[in-house]
């Protein structure tokens, strides 16, 4: 592929292991009404979710995947709540009592969602989707099979538009990976290929970003980075719409949080905030793990001499830190119609760091187990009309019951 203005000849590397077992979870799509259902899609994040599903990378190791009852604190002898010792139950009634006691104790155990869902890190869209409905985000973790077929079809259409745009900028090369370290090495190799393009004023797509925010590691993929006519580094996020309408303000807020998080992560990378040793320790990545033959071959073909995962991660961090790349200056959202690819509109996003950090701290407090899950407020109950989980939603049922009781009390006053 020949390079021209705004283009670069380097290829983006994808992981064959991801293609073999792609994620069942799909990114959030917040919608205005039934006609517009599933219309808003972050194509970049869709591809990112697929690419990072490989080798169970996001999940905790098998030995930590114990059900809640296996993680209970052992009951001590003499504990009044302790179930009878094995062999002491003489009839069914005693067995039922012991089961009830144990069940009550289980319910008092507080589970940290990150551990409950076996997650090493979160995606940017996990957090931005909480701004739409946190309860829905949780249900998608638990029951992804309830996602409607039309939504899946809309996402496929959106990803096709996005892929076509990406191929205008660079080729995509598949590389077989064997370990989690190989998969992360590919992300690093993509970053290393894009740094000189940005240094020369070019345009790149699918730029991986990751880092720690409020004690939790976050992963995402920036749709596009390019320089504006004023010479500012601009982040552009493509959103495809199933109907030729612009999103609601509620939808736009999730997009604003998404691109703001991308900026925070990218700025952290080019500022040298990421510490390789801490990163590998927290994500349980093996520093000395030898790179797979195809990964090493691709690295060598790119002019890099690396043998282990530590080699490629440290090289990436050093290149980012000393690249003199600017922080992202502006954020732009672009909306286009899936039907014909026509542009519906563009939004400039004002980056408000303190506001975003405050919202992120609140959203992450759920994943840390510091508070219960929160659904939509009563004034946003219209969102429930197109939600796949409305029939099983506990938050919705509680709110409905609460309103009914309030109305009943008013009648008798």
Coordinates of C-alpha atoms in Angstrom, one line a residue:
X1 CA 0.0 0.0 0.0
X2 CA 1.4 3.4 -1.0
X3 CA 1.4 6.1 1.6
X4 CA 0.1 9.6 0.8
X5 CA -1.1 12.7 2.7
X6 CA -2.7 11.5 5.9
X7 CA -2.0 7.9 5.2
X8 CA 0.7 5.5 6.4
X9 CA 2.1 2.3 4.9
X10 CA 2.3 0.4 8.2
X11 CA -0.3 -2.3 8.8
X12 CA -2.4 -2.7 11.9
X13 CA -1.8 -6.2 13.4
X14 CA -4.8 -8.2 14.6
X15 CA -4.8 -11.4 16.7
X16 CA -6.0 -14.6 15.1
X17 CA -6.8 -16.0 18.5
X18 CA -9.5 -13.3 18.8
X19 CA -11.1 -14.3 15.6
X20 CA -11.4 -17.9 17.0
X21 CA -13.3 -16.8 20.1
X22 CA -14.8 -13.4 20.0
X23 CA -16.6 -11.8 22.9
X24 CA -20.3 -12.5 23.4
X25 CA -20.6 -9.1 25.1
X26 CA -21.3 -6.2 22.8
X27 CA -20.7 -2.5 23.5
X28 CA -23.7 -0.5 24.8
X29 CA -26.1 1.1 22.3
X30 CA -28.3 3.7 23.9
X31 CA -31.4 4.6 22.0
X32 CA -34.2 7.2 21.8
X33 CA -37.2 5.1 20.9
X34 CA -38.2 1.8 19.4
X35 CA -37.8 3.2 15.8
X36 CA -34.3 4.2 16.7
X37 CA -33.4 1.2 18.8
X38 CA -29.8 0.0 18.6
X39 CA -28.9 2.9 16.3
X40 CA -25.8 4.3 18.0
X41 CA -22.7 2.2 17.8
X42 CA -19.1 2.8 18.7
X43 CA -17.4 0.9 15.9
X44 CA -14.0 1.4 17.3
X45 CA -14.9 -0.2 20.6
X46 CA -16.6 -3.1 18.9
X47 CA -13.5 -4.1 17.1
X48 CA -11.5 -3.5 20.3
X49 CA -13.8 -5.8 22.3
X50 CA -13.3 -8.5 19.7
X51 CA -9.6 -8.1 19.7
X52 CA -9.1 -8.3 23.4
X53 CA -11.3 -11.3 24.0
X54 CA -8.5 -13.7 23.2
X55 CA -7.1 -16.3 25.6
X56 CA -9.5 -15.1 28.3
X57 CA -7.2 -12.1 28.8
X58 CA -9.7 -9.9 30.6
X59 CA -10.8 -12.6 33.0
X60 CA -9.2 -13.7 36.2
X61 CA -7.4 -17.0 36.3
X62 CA -9.4 -20.2 36.8
X63 CA -8.4 -20.7 40.4
X64 CA -10.0 -17.4 41.3
X65 CA -13.3 -18.3 39.6
X66 CA -14.9 -19.7 42.7
X67 CA -18.6 -19.4 43.4
X68 CA -19.5 -17.0 46.2
X69 CA -20.2 -19.8 48.7
X70 CA -16.6 -21.1 48.3
X71 CA -15.2 -17.7 49.2
X72 CA -17.1 -17.5 52.5
X73 CA -15.1 -17.0 55.7
X74 CA -14.9 -20.5 57.4
X75 CA -17.3 -20.7 60.4
X76 CA -15.6 -21.3 63.7
X77 CA -16.5 -23.9 66.2
X78 CA -19.2 -22.5 68.6
X79 CA -20.5 -20.0 66.1
X80 CA -24.2 -19.7 66.6
X81 CA -24.7 -19.3 62.9
X82 CA -22.6 -22.3 61.9
X83 CA -24.4 -25.1 60.2
X84 CA -24.4 -28.5 62.0
X85 CA -21.3 -30.7 61.4
X86 CA -21.5 -33.4 58.9
X87 CA -23.5 -36.4 60.1
X88 CA -25.3 -34.5 62.9
X89 CA -28.5 -33.7 60.9
X90 CA -30.9 -36.4 61.9
X91 CA -33.9 -35.4 59.9
X92 CA -35.0 -33.2 56.9
X93 CA -36.0 -30.3 59.2
X94 CA -32.6 -30.0 60.7
X95 CA -31.0 -30.1 57.2
X96 CA -33.4 -27.3 56.0
X97 CA -32.5 -25.1 59.0
X98 CA -28.8 -25.5 58.4
X99 CA -29.3 -24.6 54.7
X100 CA -31.3 -21.6 55.6
X101 CA -28.7 -20.4 58.1
X102 CA -25.9 -20.8 55.5
X103 CA -28.0 -19.1 52.8
X104 CA -28.6 -16.1 55.1
X105 CA -24.8 -15.9 55.8
X106 CA -24.1 -16.0 52.1
X107 CA -26.4 -13.1 51.4
X108 CA -24.5 -11.0 54.0
X109 CA -21.2 -11.5 52.1
X110 CA -20.3 -8.4 50.0
X111 CA -19.0 -9.3 46.6
X112 CA -16.7 -6.9 44.7
X113 CA -18.1 -6.7 41.1
X114 CA -14.6 -6.9 39.6
X115 CA -14.1 -10.2 41.3
X116 CA -17.7 -11.4 40.8
X117 CA -17.3 -11.0 37.0
X118 CA -13.7 -12.2 37.0
X119 CA -12.4 -9.0 35.5
X120 CA -8.7 -7.8 35.4
X121 CA -9.6 -4.5 33.8
X122 CA -12.6 -2.5 32.4
X123 CA -13.2 -1.2 28.9
X124 CA -13.9 2.5 28.4
X125 CA -17.4 1.6 27.2
X126 CA -18.1 -0.3 30.4
X127 CA -17.8 3.1 32.2
X128 CA -19.5 5.3 29.6
X129 CA -22.4 2.9 29.4
X130 CA -23.0 3.4 33.1
X131 CA -24.0 7.0 32.3
X132 CA -26.9 5.5 30.3
X133 CA -28.0 2.9 32.8
X134 CA -25.7 1.1 35.2
X135 CA -28.1 -1.6 35.9
X136 CA -28.2 -2.4 32.1
X137 CA -24.4 -2.5 32.0
X138 CA -24.5 -5.1 34.8
X139 CA -27.1 -7.2 33.1
X140 CA -25.1 -7.3 30.0
X141 CA -22.3 -8.9 32.0
X142 CA -24.6 -11.5 33.4
X143 CA -27.0 -12.2 30.5
X144 CA -25.5 -11.2 27.2
X145 CA -27.7 -13.8 25.4
X146 CA -30.7 -11.4 25.8
X147 CA -29.3 -8.9 23.3
X148 CA -31.8 -8.6 20.5
X149 CA -30.9 -9.9 17.0
X150 CA -31.6 -6.6 15.3
X151 CA -29.0 -4.9 17.5
X152 CA -26.4 -7.5 16.5
X153 CA -27.2 -6.9 12.8
X154 CA -26.9 -3.1 13.4
X155 CA -23.5 -3.6 15.0
X156 CA -22.3 -5.7 12.1
X157 CA -23.3 -3.0 9.7
X158 CA -21.6 -0.3 11.7
X159 CA -18.4 -2.4 11.9
X160 CA -18.4 -2.8 8.2
X161 CA -18.5 1.0 7.7
X162 CA -15.7 1.4 10.2
X163 CA -13.5 -1.3 8.6
X164 CA -13.9 0.4 5.2
X165 CA -12.6 3.6 6.6
X166 CA -9.7 1.9 8.3
X167 CA -8.6 0.2 5.1
X168 CA -8.4 3.6 3.5
X169 CA -5.6 4.4 6.0
X170 CA -3.7 1.1 6.3
X171 CA -3.8 -2.6 5.7
X172 CA -4.7 -5.2 8.4
X173 CA -2.4 -8.1 9.0
X174 CA -3.4 -11.2 11.0
X175 CA -0.8 -12.7 13.3
X176 CA -1.3 -16.0 15.3
X177 CA -0.8 -15.6 19.0
X178 CA -0.2 -18.3 21.6
X179 CA -0.4 -16.4 25.0
X180 CA -1.9 -13.4 26.6
X181 CA 1.5 -11.8 26.4
X182 CA 1.5 -12.2 22.7
X183 CA -1.9 -10.5 22.4
X184 CA -0.7 -7.5 24.5
X185 CA 2.5 -7.4 22.5
X186 CA 0.4 -6.9 19.3
X187 CA -1.2 -3.9 20.9
X188 CA 2.3 -2.5 21.7
X189 CA 3.5 -3.2 18.1
X190 CA 0.6 -1.3 16.7
X191 CA 1.4 1.7 19.0
X192 CA 5.1 1.5 17.9
X193 CA 4.0 1.6 14.3
X194 CA 1.8 4.6 14.8
X195 CA 4.1 6.8 16.8
X196 CA 6.3 7.9 13.8
X197 CA 3.2 8.5 11.7
X198 CA 1.9 11.0 14.3
X199 CA 5.3 12.5 14.7
X200 CA 5.3 13.3 11.0
X201 CA 1.9 14.8 11.1
X202 CA 0.0 11.9 9.7
X203 CA -3.3 10.2 10.5
X204 CA -3.8 6.9 12.4
X205 CA -6.8 4.7 13.3
X206 CA -7.4 2.1 16.0
X207 CA -4.8 3.5 18.5
X208 CA -4.8 1.3 21.7
X209 CA -4.9 3.1 25.0
X210 CA -4.7 1.8 28.5
X211 CA -3.8 2.9 32.0
X212 CA -4.9 3.2 35.6
X213 CA -7.7 5.4 36.8
X214 CA -8.7 5.6 40.4
X215 CA -7.0 2.2 41.1
X216 CA -8.6 0.3 38.2
X217 CA -6.9 -0.4 34.8
X218 CA -8.9 0.8 31.8
X219 CA -8.5 -0.3 28.2
X220 CA -9.8 1.2 25.0
X221 CA -9.1 1.9 21.4
X222 CA -9.2 5.4 19.9
X223 CA -11.0 5.5 16.6
X224 CA -8.9 8.1 14.9
X225 CA -6.1 10.6 15.6
X226 CA -5.2 13.3 13.2
X227 CA -4.0 16.9 13.1
X228 CA -6.5 19.7 12.4
X229 CA -5.8 22.6 10.1
X230 CA -4.6 24.6 13.1
X231 CA -2.0 21.9 13.8
X232 CA -3.8 20.5 16.9
X233 CA -3.9 16.8 17.6
X234 CA -7.6 15.9 17.3
X235 CA -9.4 12.7 18.4
X236 CA -12.2 11.7 16.1
X237 CA -14.8 9.1 17.1
X238 CA -17.1 7.7 14.5
X239 CA -20.7 6.8 15.5
X240 CA -23.0 5.1 13.0
X241 CA -26.7 5.5 13.2
X242 CA -29.4 3.0 12.1
X243 CA -31.8 5.9 11.5
X244 CA -30.9 9.3 9.9
X245 CA -31.3 11.2 13.1
X246 CA -28.8 12.7 15.6
X247 CA -28.7 11.1 19.1
X248 CA -30.4 12.5 22.2
X249 CA -28.6 14.5 24.8
X250 CA -28.6 11.5 27.1
X251 CA -26.8 9.4 24.4
X252 CA -24.4 12.2 23.6
X253 CA -23.3 12.3 27.3
X254 CA -22.1 8.7 27.1
X255 CA -20.1 9.6 24.0
X256 CA -18.6 12.6 25.7
X257 CA -17.5 10.5 28.6
X258 CA -16.1 7.9 26.2
X259 CA -13.8 10.3 24.3
X260 CA -12.8 12.2 27.5
X261 CA -11.6 8.9 28.9
X262 CA -9.7 8.2 25.7
X263 CA -7.9 11.6 26.1
X264 CA -7.1 10.9 29.8
X265 CA -5.5 7.5 28.9
X266 CA -3.7 8.8 25.8
X267 CA -2.3 11.8 27.7
X268 CA -1.1 9.5 30.4
X269 CA 0.7 7.3 28.0
X270 CA 2.6 10.1 26.3
X271 CA 3.4 11.7 29.7
X272 CA 5.1 8.5 30.9
X273 CA 2.6 7.8 33.6
X274 CA 2.3 4.0 32.9
X275 CA 4.8 1.9 34.9
X276 CA 5.6 -1.3 33.0
X277 CA 6.3 -3.4 36.1
X278 CA 3.2 -2.3 38.0
X279 CA 1.1 -2.8 34.8
X280 CA 2.4 -6.4 34.3
X281 CA 1.9 -7.2 38.0
X282 CA -1.7 -6.0 38.2
X283 CA -2.7 -7.7 34.9
X284 CA -0.8 -10.9 35.8
X285 CA 1.3 -10.7 32.7
X286 CA 4.6 -12.6 32.6
X287 CA 7.5 -10.2 31.9
X288 CA 9.9 -13.0 30.8
X289 CA 7.4 -14.8 28.5
X290 CA 9.0 -15.4 25.1
X291 CA 7.1 -14.0 22.3
X292 CA 5.4 -16.4 19.9
X293 CA 7.2 -17.1 16.6
X294 CA 4.8 -15.1 14.4
X295 CA 4.7 -12.1 16.8
X296 CA 8.5 -12.1 16.9
X297 CA 8.7 -12.4 13.1
X298 CA 6.4 -9.4 12.7
X299 CA 8.5 -7.4 15.2
X300 CA 11.7 -8.3 13.4
X301 CA 10.1 -7.3 10.1
X302 CA 9.3 -3.9 11.6
X303 CA 13.0 -3.4 12.5
X304 CA 12.6 -4.2 16.2
X305 CA 14.8 -6.5 18.3
X306 CA 12.6 -8.0 21.0
X307 CA 12.4 -11.4 22.6
X308 CA 10.2 -11.2 25.6
X309 CA 7.0 -9.4 26.5
X310 CA 9.0 -7.1 28.9
X311 CA 11.1 -6.1 25.9
X312 CA 8.2 -4.9 23.8
X313 CA 6.3 -3.2 26.7
X314 CA 9.3 -1.3 27.9
X315 CA 10.2 -0.2 24.4
X316 CA 6.6 1.0 23.9
X317 CA 6.6 3.0 27.1
X318 CA 9.9 4.6 26.4
X319 CA 8.9 5.5 22.8
X320 CA 5.7 7.1 24.0
X321 CA 7.4 9.0 26.8
X322 CA 10.2 10.4 24.7
X323 CA 8.3 10.7 21.4
X324 CA 7.4 14.4 22.1
X325 CA 3.9 13.6 20.9
X326 CA 1.4 16.3 22.1
X327 CA -1.5 15.6 24.3
X328 CA -4.8 15.5 22.6
X329 CA -6.0 19.1 22.0
X330 CA -9.6 18.6 20.8
X331 CA -12.3 15.9 20.8
X332 CA -14.8 15.4 18.0
X333 CA -17.8 13.1 17.5
X334 CA -18.9 12.3 14.0
X335 CA -22.3 10.8 13.3
X336 CA -23.2 9.1 10.0
X337 CA -26.2 7.1 8.7
X338 CA -25.6 3.4 8.1
X339 CA -28.0 3.4 5.2
X340 CA -25.8 5.4 2.8
X341 CA -22.8 6.5 4.9
X342 CA -23.9 10.1 4.8
X343 CA -22.8 12.5 7.4
X344 CA -25.5 13.5 9.9
X345 CA -23.4 15.9 12.0
X346 CA -20.3 16.6 14.1
X347 CA -20.0 17.7 17.7
X348 CA -17.0 19.3 19.4
X349 CA -16.7 18.0 22.9
X350 CA -15.5 20.3 25.6
X351 CA -13.0 18.5 27.9
X352 CA -13.8 19.2 31.5
X353 CA -11.2 17.2 33.4
X354 CA -12.5 17.7 37.0
X355 CA -16.0 16.9 36.0
X356 CA -15.0 13.7 34.1
X357 CA -12.8 12.5 37.0
X358 CA -15.6 13.0 39.4
X359 CA -18.0 11.0 37.3
X360 CA -15.4 8.2 36.7
X361 CA -14.8 8.0 40.5
X362 CA -18.5 7.5 41.1
X363 CA -18.8 4.9 38.3
X364 CA -15.7 3.0 39.5
X365 CA -17.0 2.9 43.1
X366 CA -19.5 0.3 42.0
X367 CA -16.9 -2.0 40.5
X368 CA -14.9 -1.7 43.7
X369 CA -17.9 -2.8 45.8
X370 CA -18.3 0.6 47.5
X371 CA -21.9 0.9 46.6
X372 CA -24.9 -0.9 45.1
X373 CA -25.8 -0.9 41.4
X374 CA -27.9 2.1 40.4
X375 CA -30.5 2.1 37.7
X376 CA -32.0 5.1 35.9
X377 CA -33.8 7.9 37.7
X378 CA -37.5 8.2 37.4
X379 CA -37.3 11.0 34.8
X380 CA -35.2 8.7 32.6
X381 CA -37.6 5.8 32.8
X382 CA -38.3 6.2 29.1
X383 CA -35.0 4.4 28.5
X384 CA -36.6 1.2 29.8
X385 CA -38.9 1.0 26.8
X386 CA -36.2 -0.4 24.5
X387 CA -34.1 -2.2 27.1
X388 CA -33.7 -6.0 26.6
X389 CA -33.7 -6.5 30.4
X390 CA -36.8 -4.5 31.4
X391 CA -38.8 -7.6 32.1
X392 CA -36.3 -8.9 34.6
X393 CA -35.0 -5.6 36.0
X394 CA -35.0 -5.5 39.8
X395 CA -34.3 -1.8 39.9
X396 CA -37.3 -1.1 37.7
X397 CA -39.6 -3.3 39.8
X398 CA -38.4 -1.6 43.0
X399 CA -39.1 1.9 41.5
X400 CA -42.5 0.8 40.3
X401 CA -43.4 -0.6 43.7
X402 CA -42.1 2.5 45.4
X403 CA -44.3 4.8 43.2
X404 CA -47.3 2.7 43.7
X405 CA -46.9 2.9 47.5
X406 CA -46.5 6.7 47.3
X407 CA -49.7 7.0 45.3
X408 CA -51.5 4.7 47.7
X409 CA -50.4 6.8 50.7
X410 CA -51.5 10.0 49.1
X411 CA -55.0 8.5 48.5
X412 CA -55.4 7.7 52.2
X413 CA -54.1 11.1 53.5

